[in-house]
């Protein structure tokens, strides 16, 4: 009886510790977000008087963002960021899935060296090549080019995502490929109609990485995009509080909050694929 009581007490202690840890983590994550939301509705320009619940909440800063006055071209920056993120996501899905399929299902000369090269490329920070990228863009006349930025983002997404996708393809039995070949299916049909549908959870991960990466990048985009009408959201919001544009930190907070909307929408649209991947992995074996 005493032993049972002791085990129950230990379980309660562990449960209490777990809940306490979760509460601390939630506070650390949620509090800055709530504080930023409160700052975006604060009618002033300073963060000193900001509170979680502003006394005189106002939509002034949100209206100012979309007024497009002077060099504050928030609507243009927003569309630029969505354009770059969308095409980066689509091209990343295409190139990563094809590259991973090649490495997973085919044996060719240089395969191991290619995988090792991808691993080495992933270890090199992208910002270490900023000078070379800027010089190349200047030589080609591609400064302020969104498409050059998209290609660089896609190239940066390929190494690590190829490793992830290849590992997922490797977990799919090759017997499915062989059965399809017996029925007369070619490699292209096997890839499109068998492997890709079974890899939706990993495709969702690649899509999420491809979409969110450009939205949070500042270093690379600030090197290639020099004129306000070509800015992305990170550059535009940075200029909002550093250049002679009013130094409105509360307007910056409003702009930062709006960045989360497309990310949340993409995550919600892909959520079912994440969940299906977890449940499939839990029922295997």
PDB file of C-alpha atoms in Angstrom:
ATOM      1  CA  UNK A   1       0.000   0.000   0.000  1.00  0.00           C
ATOM      2  CA  UNK A   2       2.804   2.376   0.876  1.00  0.00           C
ATOM      3  CA  UNK A   3       4.590   1.439  -2.344  1.00  0.00           C
ATOM      4  CA  UNK A   4       1.486   2.262  -4.402  1.00  0.00           C
ATOM      5  CA  UNK A   5       1.094   5.584  -2.594  1.00  0.00           C
ATOM      6  CA  UNK A   6       4.766   6.387  -3.264  1.00  0.00           C
ATOM      7  CA  UNK A   7       4.392   5.628  -6.998  1.00  0.00           C
ATOM      8  CA  UNK A   8       1.281   7.811  -7.197  1.00  0.00           C
ATOM      9  CA  UNK A   9       3.124  10.650  -5.501  1.00  0.00           C
ATOM     10  CA  UNK A  10       6.047  10.312  -7.939  1.00  0.00           C
ATOM     11  CA  UNK A  11       3.678  10.407 -10.898  1.00  0.00           C
ATOM     12  CA  UNK A  12       1.978  13.515  -9.566  1.00  0.00           C
ATOM     13  CA  UNK A  13       5.341  15.173  -9.042  1.00  0.00           C
ATOM     14  CA  UNK A  14       6.438  14.354 -12.589  1.00  0.00           C
ATOM     15  CA  UNK A  15       3.112  15.541 -13.986  1.00  0.00           C
ATOM     16  CA  UNK A  16       3.346  18.774 -12.016  1.00  0.00           C
ATOM     17  CA  UNK A  17       6.930  19.330 -13.192  1.00  0.00           C
ATOM     18  CA  UNK A  18       5.900  18.703 -16.798  1.00  0.00           C
ATOM     19  CA  UNK A  19       3.028  21.189 -16.614  1.00  0.00           C
ATOM     20  CA  UNK A  20       5.262  23.746 -14.916  1.00  0.00           C
ATOM     21  CA  UNK A  21       7.866  23.394 -17.680  1.00  0.00           C
ATOM     22  CA  UNK A  22       5.189  23.704 -20.379  1.00  0.00           C
ATOM     23  CA  UNK A  23       3.786  26.835 -18.742  1.00  0.00           C
ATOM     24  CA  UNK A  24       7.245  28.419 -18.626  1.00  0.00           C
ATOM     25  CA  UNK A  25       7.868  27.583 -22.290  1.00  0.00           C
ATOM     26  CA  UNK A  26       4.453  28.976 -23.298  1.00  0.00           C
ATOM     27  CA  UNK A  27       5.096  32.206 -21.400  1.00  0.00           C
ATOM     28  CA  UNK A  28       8.521  32.624 -23.024  1.00  0.00           C
ATOM     29  CA  UNK A  29       7.036  32.072 -26.490  1.00  0.00           C
ATOM     30  CA  UNK A  30       3.652  33.779 -26.196  1.00  0.00           C
ATOM     31  CA  UNK A  31       4.493  36.841 -24.080  1.00  0.00           C
ATOM     32  CA  UNK A  32       6.724  38.576 -26.707  1.00  0.00           C
ATOM     33  CA  UNK A  33       4.056  37.910 -29.338  1.00  0.00           C
ATOM     34  CA  UNK A  34       1.275  39.370 -27.175  1.00  0.00           C
ATOM     35  CA  UNK A  35       3.483  42.339 -26.327  1.00  0.00           C
ATOM     36  CA  UNK A  36       4.133  42.981 -30.032  1.00  0.00           C
ATOM     37  CA  UNK A  37       0.397  42.779 -30.770  1.00  0.00           C
ATOM     38  CA  UNK A  38      -0.244  45.295 -27.991  1.00  0.00           C
ATOM     39  CA  UNK A  39       2.459  47.589 -29.369  1.00  0.00           C
ATOM     40  CA  UNK A  40       0.868  47.506 -32.829  1.00  0.00           C
ATOM     41  CA  UNK A  41      -2.363  48.950 -31.385  1.00  0.00           C
ATOM     42  CA  UNK A  42      -0.596  51.524 -29.205  1.00  0.00           C
ATOM     43  CA  UNK A  43      -1.426  54.991 -30.638  1.00  0.00           C
ATOM     44  CA  UNK A  44       2.040  56.404 -29.907  1.00  0.00           C
ATOM     45  CA  UNK A  45       5.376  55.778 -31.621  1.00  0.00           C
ATOM     46  CA  UNK A  46       7.321  54.636 -28.557  1.00  0.00           C
ATOM     47  CA  UNK A  47       7.540  51.168 -27.049  1.00  0.00           C
ATOM     48  CA  UNK A  48       8.069  52.522 -23.533  1.00  0.00           C
ATOM     49  CA  UNK A  49       4.372  53.066 -22.876  1.00  0.00           C
ATOM     50  CA  UNK A  50       3.352  49.825 -24.568  1.00  0.00           C
ATOM     51  CA  UNK A  51       1.368  47.251 -22.599  1.00  0.00           C
ATOM     52  CA  UNK A  52      -0.279  43.939 -23.390  1.00  0.00           C
ATOM     53  CA  UNK A  53      -3.659  45.679 -23.497  1.00  0.00           C
ATOM     54  CA  UNK A  54      -3.329  49.276 -24.774  1.00  0.00           C
ATOM     55  CA  UNK A  55      -5.543  51.804 -22.982  1.00  0.00           C
ATOM     56  CA  UNK A  56      -6.453  53.645 -26.183  1.00  0.00           C
ATOM     57  CA  UNK A  57      -6.215  50.960 -28.854  1.00  0.00           C
ATOM     58  CA  UNK A  58      -6.000  52.312 -32.389  1.00  0.00           C
ATOM     59  CA  UNK A  59      -5.628  51.038 -35.957  1.00  0.00           C
ATOM     60  CA  UNK A  60      -3.544  54.078 -36.888  1.00  0.00           C
ATOM     61  CA  UNK A  61      -0.372  52.130 -37.543  1.00  0.00           C
ATOM     62  CA  UNK A  62      -2.091  49.558 -39.755  1.00  0.00           C
ATOM     63  CA  UNK A  63      -3.683  52.378 -41.771  1.00  0.00           C
ATOM     64  CA  UNK A  64      -0.312  54.082 -42.085  1.00  0.00           C
ATOM     65  CA  UNK A  65       1.286  50.916 -43.446  1.00  0.00           C
ATOM     66  CA  UNK A  66      -1.125  50.697 -46.359  1.00  0.00           C
ATOM     67  CA  UNK A  67      -1.247  54.432 -47.047  1.00  0.00           C
ATOM     68  CA  UNK A  68       2.014  54.085 -49.067  1.00  0.00           C
ATOM     69  CA  UNK A  69       3.226  57.561 -48.165  1.00  0.00           C
ATOM     70  CA  UNK A  70       6.714  58.651 -49.227  1.00  0.00           C
ATOM     71  CA  UNK A  71       9.176  55.785 -48.995  1.00  0.00           C
ATOM     72  CA  UNK A  72       6.853  53.634 -46.864  1.00  0.00           C
ATOM     73  CA  UNK A  73       5.648  51.186 -49.518  1.00  0.00           C
ATOM     74  CA  UNK A  74       4.401  48.407 -47.272  1.00  0.00           C
ATOM     75  CA  UNK A  75       1.878  47.008 -49.755  1.00  0.00           C
ATOM     76  CA  UNK A  76       4.590  46.708 -52.412  1.00  0.00           C
ATOM     77  CA  UNK A  77       6.978  45.082 -49.929  1.00  0.00           C
ATOM     78  CA  UNK A  78       4.283  42.636 -48.881  1.00  0.00           C
ATOM     79  CA  UNK A  79       3.566  41.597 -52.474  1.00  0.00           C
ATOM     80  CA  UNK A  80       7.289  41.323 -53.229  1.00  0.00           C
ATOM     81  CA  UNK A  81       7.798  39.003 -50.259  1.00  0.00           C
ATOM     82  CA  UNK A  82       4.803  36.839 -51.182  1.00  0.00           C
ATOM     83  CA  UNK A  83       5.986  36.598 -54.782  1.00  0.00           C
ATOM     84  CA  UNK A  84       9.506  35.565 -53.784  1.00  0.00           C
ATOM     85  CA  UNK A  85       8.299  33.108 -51.128  1.00  0.00           C
ATOM     86  CA  UNK A  86       5.708  31.508 -53.419  1.00  0.00           C
ATOM     87  CA  UNK A  87       8.064  30.880 -56.332  1.00  0.00           C
ATOM     88  CA  UNK A  88      10.828  29.737 -53.987  1.00  0.00           C
ATOM     89  CA  UNK A  89       8.425  27.194 -52.494  1.00  0.00           C
ATOM     90  CA  UNK A  90       7.248  25.890 -55.894  1.00  0.00           C
ATOM     91  CA  UNK A  91      10.730  25.640 -57.434  1.00  0.00           C
ATOM     92  CA  UNK A  92      12.143  24.077 -54.261  1.00  0.00           C
ATOM     93  CA  UNK A  93       9.475  21.371 -54.355  1.00  0.00           C
ATOM     94  CA  UNK A  94      10.246  20.599 -57.994  1.00  0.00           C
ATOM     95  CA  UNK A  95      14.039  20.515 -57.770  1.00  0.00           C
ATOM     96  CA  UNK A  96      14.279  18.898 -54.337  1.00  0.00           C
ATOM     97  CA  UNK A  97      11.851  16.084 -55.153  1.00  0.00           C
ATOM     98  CA  UNK A  98      13.529  15.312 -58.483  1.00  0.00           C
ATOM     99  CA  UNK A  99      17.029  15.431 -57.002  1.00  0.00           C
ATOM    100  CA  UNK A 100      16.055  13.279 -54.020  1.00  0.00           C
ATOM    101  CA  UNK A 101      14.367  10.736 -56.307  1.00  0.00           C
ATOM    102  CA  UNK A 102      17.507  10.463 -58.425  1.00  0.00           C
ATOM    103  CA  UNK A 103      19.739   9.887 -55.406  1.00  0.00           C
ATOM    104  CA  UNK A 104      17.299   7.452 -53.815  1.00  0.00           C
ATOM    105  CA  UNK A 105      16.324   5.214 -56.710  1.00  0.00           C
ATOM    106  CA  UNK A 106      19.266   5.325 -59.130  1.00  0.00           C
ATOM    107  CA  UNK A 107      22.875   4.228 -58.828  1.00  0.00           C
ATOM    108  CA  UNK A 108      25.216   6.323 -60.951  1.00  0.00           C
ATOM    109  CA  UNK A 109      28.815   7.453 -61.011  1.00  0.00           C
ATOM    110  CA  UNK A 110      29.483  10.261 -58.564  1.00  0.00           C
ATOM    111  CA  UNK A 111      26.385   9.555 -56.466  1.00  0.00           C
ATOM    112  CA  UNK A 112      28.216   9.300 -53.133  1.00  0.00           C
ATOM    113  CA  UNK A 113      30.418  12.276 -53.952  1.00  0.00           C
ATOM    114  CA  UNK A 114      27.331  14.278 -54.868  1.00  0.00           C
ATOM    115  CA  UNK A 115      25.698  13.516 -51.522  1.00  0.00           C
ATOM    116  CA  UNK A 116      28.899  14.443 -49.724  1.00  0.00           C
ATOM    117  CA  UNK A 117      29.068  17.699 -51.675  1.00  0.00           C
ATOM    118  CA  UNK A 118      25.511  18.527 -50.604  1.00  0.00           C
ATOM    119  CA  UNK A 119      26.497  17.905 -46.998  1.00  0.00           C
ATOM    120  CA  UNK A 120      29.530  20.176 -47.285  1.00  0.00           C
ATOM    121  CA  UNK A 121      27.512  22.923 -48.962  1.00  0.00           C
ATOM    122  CA  UNK A 122      25.013  22.794 -46.127  1.00  0.00           C
ATOM    123  CA  UNK A 123      27.795  23.406 -43.605  1.00  0.00           C
ATOM    124  CA  UNK A 124      28.836  26.667 -45.298  1.00  0.00           C
ATOM    125  CA  UNK A 125      26.731  29.661 -44.160  1.00  0.00           C
ATOM    126  CA  UNK A 126      24.989  31.370 -47.066  1.00  0.00           C
ATOM    127  CA  UNK A 127      26.024  34.846 -45.937  1.00  0.00           C
ATOM    128  CA  UNK A 128      29.705  33.906 -46.405  1.00  0.00           C
ATOM    129  CA  UNK A 129      29.165  34.251 -50.167  1.00  0.00           C
ATOM    130  CA  UNK A 130      27.439  37.646 -49.993  1.00  0.00           C
ATOM    131  CA  UNK A 131      30.313  39.559 -51.584  1.00  0.00           C
ATOM    132  CA  UNK A 132      30.649  37.067 -54.436  1.00  0.00           C
ATOM    133  CA  UNK A 133      26.884  37.105 -55.022  1.00  0.00           C
ATOM    134  CA  UNK A 134      26.804  40.905 -55.076  1.00  0.00           C
ATOM    135  CA  UNK A 135      29.714  41.141 -57.540  1.00  0.00           C
ATOM    136  CA  UNK A 136      28.124  38.508 -59.788  1.00  0.00           C
ATOM    137  CA  UNK A 137      24.753  40.266 -59.689  1.00  0.00           C
ATOM    138  CA  UNK A 138      26.405  43.587 -60.525  1.00  0.00           C
ATOM    139  CA  UNK A 139      28.306  42.070 -63.462  1.00  0.00           C
ATOM    140  CA  UNK A 140      25.105  40.530 -64.840  1.00  0.00           C
ATOM    141  CA  UNK A 141      23.045  43.660 -64.220  1.00  0.00           C
ATOM    142  CA  UNK A 142      20.714  41.785 -61.867  1.00  0.00           C
ATOM    143  CA  UNK A 143      20.744  44.137 -58.892  1.00  0.00           C
ATOM    144  CA  UNK A 144      17.136  44.583 -57.697  1.00  0.00           C
ATOM    145  CA  UNK A 145      16.180  41.347 -59.470  1.00  0.00           C
ATOM    146  CA  UNK A 146      13.677  39.229 -57.556  1.00  0.00           C
ATOM    147  CA  UNK A 147      14.286  36.271 -59.831  1.00  0.00           C
ATOM    148  CA  UNK A 148      17.986  36.150 -58.985  1.00  0.00           C
ATOM    149  CA  UNK A 149      17.027  36.214 -55.318  1.00  0.00           C
ATOM    150  CA  UNK A 150      14.556  33.373 -55.894  1.00  0.00           C
ATOM    151  CA  UNK A 151      17.197  31.236 -57.636  1.00  0.00           C
ATOM    152  CA  UNK A 152      19.653  31.793 -54.778  1.00  0.00           C
ATOM    153  CA  UNK A 153      17.020  30.861 -52.206  1.00  0.00           C
ATOM    154  CA  UNK A 154      16.114  27.730 -54.168  1.00  0.00           C
ATOM    155  CA  UNK A 155      19.788  26.749 -54.425  1.00  0.00           C
ATOM    156  CA  UNK A 156      20.153  27.163 -50.686  1.00  0.00           C
ATOM    157  CA  UNK A 157      17.096  24.978 -50.049  1.00  0.00           C
ATOM    158  CA  UNK A 158      18.278  22.040 -52.157  1.00  0.00           C
ATOM    159  CA  UNK A 159      21.121  20.449 -50.091  1.00  0.00           C
ATOM    160  CA  UNK A 160      19.435  19.868 -46.716  1.00  0.00           C
ATOM    161  CA  UNK A 161      15.945  19.296 -48.101  1.00  0.00           C
ATOM    162  CA  UNK A 162      17.350  16.768 -50.570  1.00  0.00           C
ATOM    163  CA  UNK A 163      18.790  14.799 -47.642  1.00  0.00           C
ATOM    164  CA  UNK A 164      15.418  14.883 -45.881  1.00  0.00           C
ATOM    165  CA  UNK A 165      13.464  13.914 -48.975  1.00  0.00           C
ATOM    166  CA  UNK A 166      15.914  11.186 -49.962  1.00  0.00           C
ATOM    167  CA  UNK A 167      15.598   9.622 -46.516  1.00  0.00           C
ATOM    168  CA  UNK A 168      11.827   9.595 -46.888  1.00  0.00           C
ATOM    169  CA  UNK A 169      12.015   8.064 -50.376  1.00  0.00           C
ATOM    170  CA  UNK A 170      14.375   5.401 -49.003  1.00  0.00           C
ATOM    171  CA  UNK A 171      11.715   4.431 -46.444  1.00  0.00           C
ATOM    172  CA  UNK A 172       9.211   3.678 -49.233  1.00  0.00           C
ATOM    173  CA  UNK A 173       9.588   0.014 -50.295  1.00  0.00           C
ATOM    174  CA  UNK A 174      11.226  -0.353 -53.680  1.00  0.00           C
ATOM    175  CA  UNK A 175       8.847  -3.271 -54.293  1.00  0.00           C
ATOM    176  CA  UNK A 176       6.225  -0.683 -55.241  1.00  0.00           C
ATOM    177  CA  UNK A 177       8.489   0.559 -58.030  1.00  0.00           C
ATOM    178  CA  UNK A 178       9.144  -2.954 -59.286  1.00  0.00           C
ATOM    179  CA  UNK A 179       5.444  -3.843 -59.258  1.00  0.00           C
ATOM    180  CA  UNK A 180       4.662  -0.718 -61.245  1.00  0.00           C
ATOM    181  CA  UNK A 181       7.418  -1.519 -63.762  1.00  0.00           C
ATOM    182  CA  UNK A 182       5.928  -4.990 -64.256  1.00  0.00           C
ATOM    183  CA  UNK A 183       2.649  -3.270 -65.145  1.00  0.00           C
ATOM    184  CA  UNK A 184       4.487  -1.178 -67.726  1.00  0.00           C
ATOM    185  CA  UNK A 185       4.960   2.055 -65.776  1.00  0.00           C
ATOM    186  CA  UNK A 186       7.990   4.217 -66.575  1.00  0.00           C
ATOM    187  CA  UNK A 187      10.167   6.013 -64.039  1.00  0.00           C
ATOM    188  CA  UNK A 188       8.354   9.313 -64.586  1.00  0.00           C
ATOM    189  CA  UNK A 189       4.967   7.753 -63.864  1.00  0.00           C
ATOM    190  CA  UNK A 190       6.309   5.940 -60.802  1.00  0.00           C
ATOM    191  CA  UNK A 191       7.734   9.203 -59.492  1.00  0.00           C
ATOM    192  CA  UNK A 192       4.595  11.264 -60.106  1.00  0.00           C
ATOM    193  CA  UNK A 193       1.859   8.765 -59.247  1.00  0.00           C
ATOM    194  CA  UNK A 194       3.449   6.576 -56.566  1.00  0.00           C
ATOM    195  CA  UNK A 195       6.327   8.217 -54.720  1.00  0.00           C
ATOM    196  CA  UNK A 196       5.086  11.814 -54.597  1.00  0.00           C
ATOM    197  CA  UNK A 197       1.608  10.965 -53.216  1.00  0.00           C
ATOM    198  CA  UNK A 198       3.221   8.780 -50.536  1.00  0.00           C
ATOM    199  CA  UNK A 199       5.669  11.578 -49.662  1.00  0.00           C
ATOM    200  CA  UNK A 200       3.131  14.311 -48.956  1.00  0.00           C
ATOM    201  CA  UNK A 201       4.270  14.815 -45.328  1.00  0.00           C
ATOM    202  CA  UNK A 202       7.862  15.489 -46.417  1.00  0.00           C
ATOM    203  CA  UNK A 203       6.696  17.598 -49.350  1.00  0.00           C
ATOM    204  CA  UNK A 204       4.772  19.684 -46.823  1.00  0.00           C
ATOM    205  CA  UNK A 205       7.968  20.177 -44.805  1.00  0.00           C
ATOM    206  CA  UNK A 206       9.899  21.248 -47.905  1.00  0.00           C
ATOM    207  CA  UNK A 207       7.082  23.600 -48.911  1.00  0.00           C
ATOM    208  CA  UNK A 208       6.990  25.151 -45.447  1.00  0.00           C
ATOM    209  CA  UNK A 209      10.767  25.655 -45.414  1.00  0.00           C
ATOM    210  CA  UNK A 210      10.699  27.132 -48.903  1.00  0.00           C
ATOM    211  CA  UNK A 211       7.938  29.583 -48.050  1.00  0.00           C
ATOM    212  CA  UNK A 212       9.105  30.796 -44.644  1.00  0.00           C
ATOM    213  CA  UNK A 213      12.813  31.092 -45.492  1.00  0.00           C
ATOM    214  CA  UNK A 214      12.593  34.183 -47.758  1.00  0.00           C
ATOM    215  CA  UNK A 215      10.085  35.881 -45.443  1.00  0.00           C
ATOM    216  CA  UNK A 216      12.636  35.954 -42.642  1.00  0.00           C
ATOM    217  CA  UNK A 217      15.787  36.661 -44.640  1.00  0.00           C
ATOM    218  CA  UNK A 218      17.414  40.047 -44.331  1.00  0.00           C
ATOM    219  CA  UNK A 219      21.134  39.680 -45.071  1.00  0.00           C
ATOM    220  CA  UNK A 220      20.926  38.350 -48.635  1.00  0.00           C
ATOM    221  CA  UNK A 221      17.963  40.422 -49.771  1.00  0.00           C
ATOM    222  CA  UNK A 222      19.472  43.643 -48.385  1.00  0.00           C
ATOM    223  CA  UNK A 223      22.579  43.098 -50.530  1.00  0.00           C
ATOM    224  CA  UNK A 224      20.698  42.573 -53.798  1.00  0.00           C
ATOM    225  CA  UNK A 225      17.688  44.868 -53.386  1.00  0.00           C
ATOM    226  CA  UNK A 226      18.685  48.530 -53.340  1.00  0.00           C
ATOM    227  CA  UNK A 227      15.591  50.523 -54.273  1.00  0.00           C
ATOM    228  CA  UNK A 228      12.506  50.873 -52.005  1.00  0.00           C
ATOM    229  CA  UNK A 229      10.045  49.570 -54.590  1.00  0.00           C
ATOM    230  CA  UNK A 230      11.956  46.263 -54.753  1.00  0.00           C
ATOM    231  CA  UNK A 231      12.316  45.762 -50.994  1.00  0.00           C
ATOM    232  CA  UNK A 232      10.968  42.741 -49.169  1.00  0.00           C
ATOM    233  CA  UNK A 233       9.287  43.016 -45.780  1.00  0.00           C
ATOM    234  CA  UNK A 234      12.411  42.449 -43.622  1.00  0.00           C
ATOM    235  CA  UNK A 235      14.320  45.226 -45.424  1.00  0.00           C
ATOM    236  CA  UNK A 236      11.388  47.624 -45.497  1.00  0.00           C
ATOM    237  CA  UNK A 237      10.597  47.205 -41.806  1.00  0.00           C
ATOM    238  CA  UNK A 238      14.264  47.577 -40.922  1.00  0.00           C
ATOM    239  CA  UNK A 239      14.441  50.819 -42.872  1.00  0.00           C
ATOM    240  CA  UNK A 240      11.298  51.945 -41.091  1.00  0.00           C
ATOM    241  CA  UNK A 241      13.117  52.181 -37.770  1.00  0.00           C
ATOM    242  CA  UNK A 242      16.636  53.055 -38.937  1.00  0.00           C
ATOM    243  CA  UNK A 243      16.292  55.538 -41.773  1.00  0.00           C
ATOM    244  CA  UNK A 244      14.552  58.912 -41.789  1.00  0.00           C
ATOM    245  CA  UNK A 245      11.072  57.436 -41.964  1.00  0.00           C
ATOM    246  CA  UNK A 246       9.787  58.443 -38.556  1.00  0.00           C
ATOM    247  CA  UNK A 247      11.461  55.699 -36.479  1.00  0.00           C
ATOM    248  CA  UNK A 248       8.022  54.398 -35.517  1.00  0.00           C
ATOM    249  CA  UNK A 249       8.577  51.223 -33.545  1.00  0.00           C
ATOM    250  CA  UNK A 250       4.863  50.674 -33.051  1.00  0.00           C
ATOM    251  CA  UNK A 251       4.290  50.822 -36.823  1.00  0.00           C
ATOM    252  CA  UNK A 252       7.143  48.346 -37.109  1.00  0.00           C
ATOM    253  CA  UNK A 253       5.268  46.085 -34.664  1.00  0.00           C
ATOM    254  CA  UNK A 254       2.113  46.297 -36.799  1.00  0.00           C
ATOM    255  CA  UNK A 255       4.072  45.376 -39.917  1.00  0.00           C
ATOM    256  CA  UNK A 256       5.745  42.464 -38.132  1.00  0.00           C
ATOM    257  CA  UNK A 257       2.392  41.083 -36.994  1.00  0.00           C
ATOM    258  CA  UNK A 258       1.046  41.090 -40.553  1.00  0.00           C
ATOM    259  CA  UNK A 259       4.009  38.989 -41.730  1.00  0.00           C
ATOM    260  CA  UNK A 260       2.674  36.080 -39.682  1.00  0.00           C
ATOM    261  CA  UNK A 261      -0.627  35.925 -41.594  1.00  0.00           C
ATOM    262  CA  UNK A 262       0.631  34.177 -44.789  1.00  0.00           C
ATOM    263  CA  UNK A 263       2.853  31.882 -42.710  1.00  0.00           C
ATOM    264  CA  UNK A 264      -0.127  30.870 -40.576  1.00  0.00           C
ATOM    265  CA  UNK A 265      -2.286  30.278 -43.665  1.00  0.00           C
ATOM    266  CA  UNK A 266       0.352  28.083 -45.312  1.00  0.00           C
ATOM    267  CA  UNK A 267       0.872  26.134 -42.088  1.00  0.00           C
ATOM    268  CA  UNK A 268      -2.884  25.549 -41.652  1.00  0.00           C
ATOM    269  CA  UNK A 269      -3.205  24.391 -45.260  1.00  0.00           C
ATOM    270  CA  UNK A 270      -0.324  21.923 -44.808  1.00  0.00           C
ATOM    271  CA  UNK A 271      -1.192  20.858 -41.267  1.00  0.00           C
ATOM    272  CA  UNK A 272      -3.184  17.791 -42.311  1.00  0.00           C
ATOM    273  CA  UNK A 273      -0.150  16.480 -44.184  1.00  0.00           C
ATOM    274  CA  UNK A 274       2.062  16.946 -41.111  1.00  0.00           C
ATOM    275  CA  UNK A 275      -0.471  15.078 -38.983  1.00  0.00           C
ATOM    276  CA  UNK A 276      -0.869  12.275 -41.532  1.00  0.00           C
ATOM    277  CA  UNK A 277       2.914  11.855 -41.585  1.00  0.00           C
ATOM    278  CA  UNK A 278       3.043  11.532 -37.802  1.00  0.00           C
ATOM    279  CA  UNK A 279       0.190   9.025 -37.679  1.00  0.00           C
ATOM    280  CA  UNK A 280       1.643   6.986 -40.538  1.00  0.00           C
ATOM    281  CA  UNK A 281       5.028   6.861 -38.826  1.00  0.00           C
ATOM    282  CA  UNK A 282       3.363   5.822 -35.569  1.00  0.00           C
ATOM    283  CA  UNK A 283       1.481   2.893 -37.121  1.00  0.00           C
ATOM    284  CA  UNK A 284       4.345   1.410 -39.129  1.00  0.00           C
ATOM    285  CA  UNK A 285       5.952  -1.772 -37.959  1.00  0.00           C
TER     286      UNK A 285
END
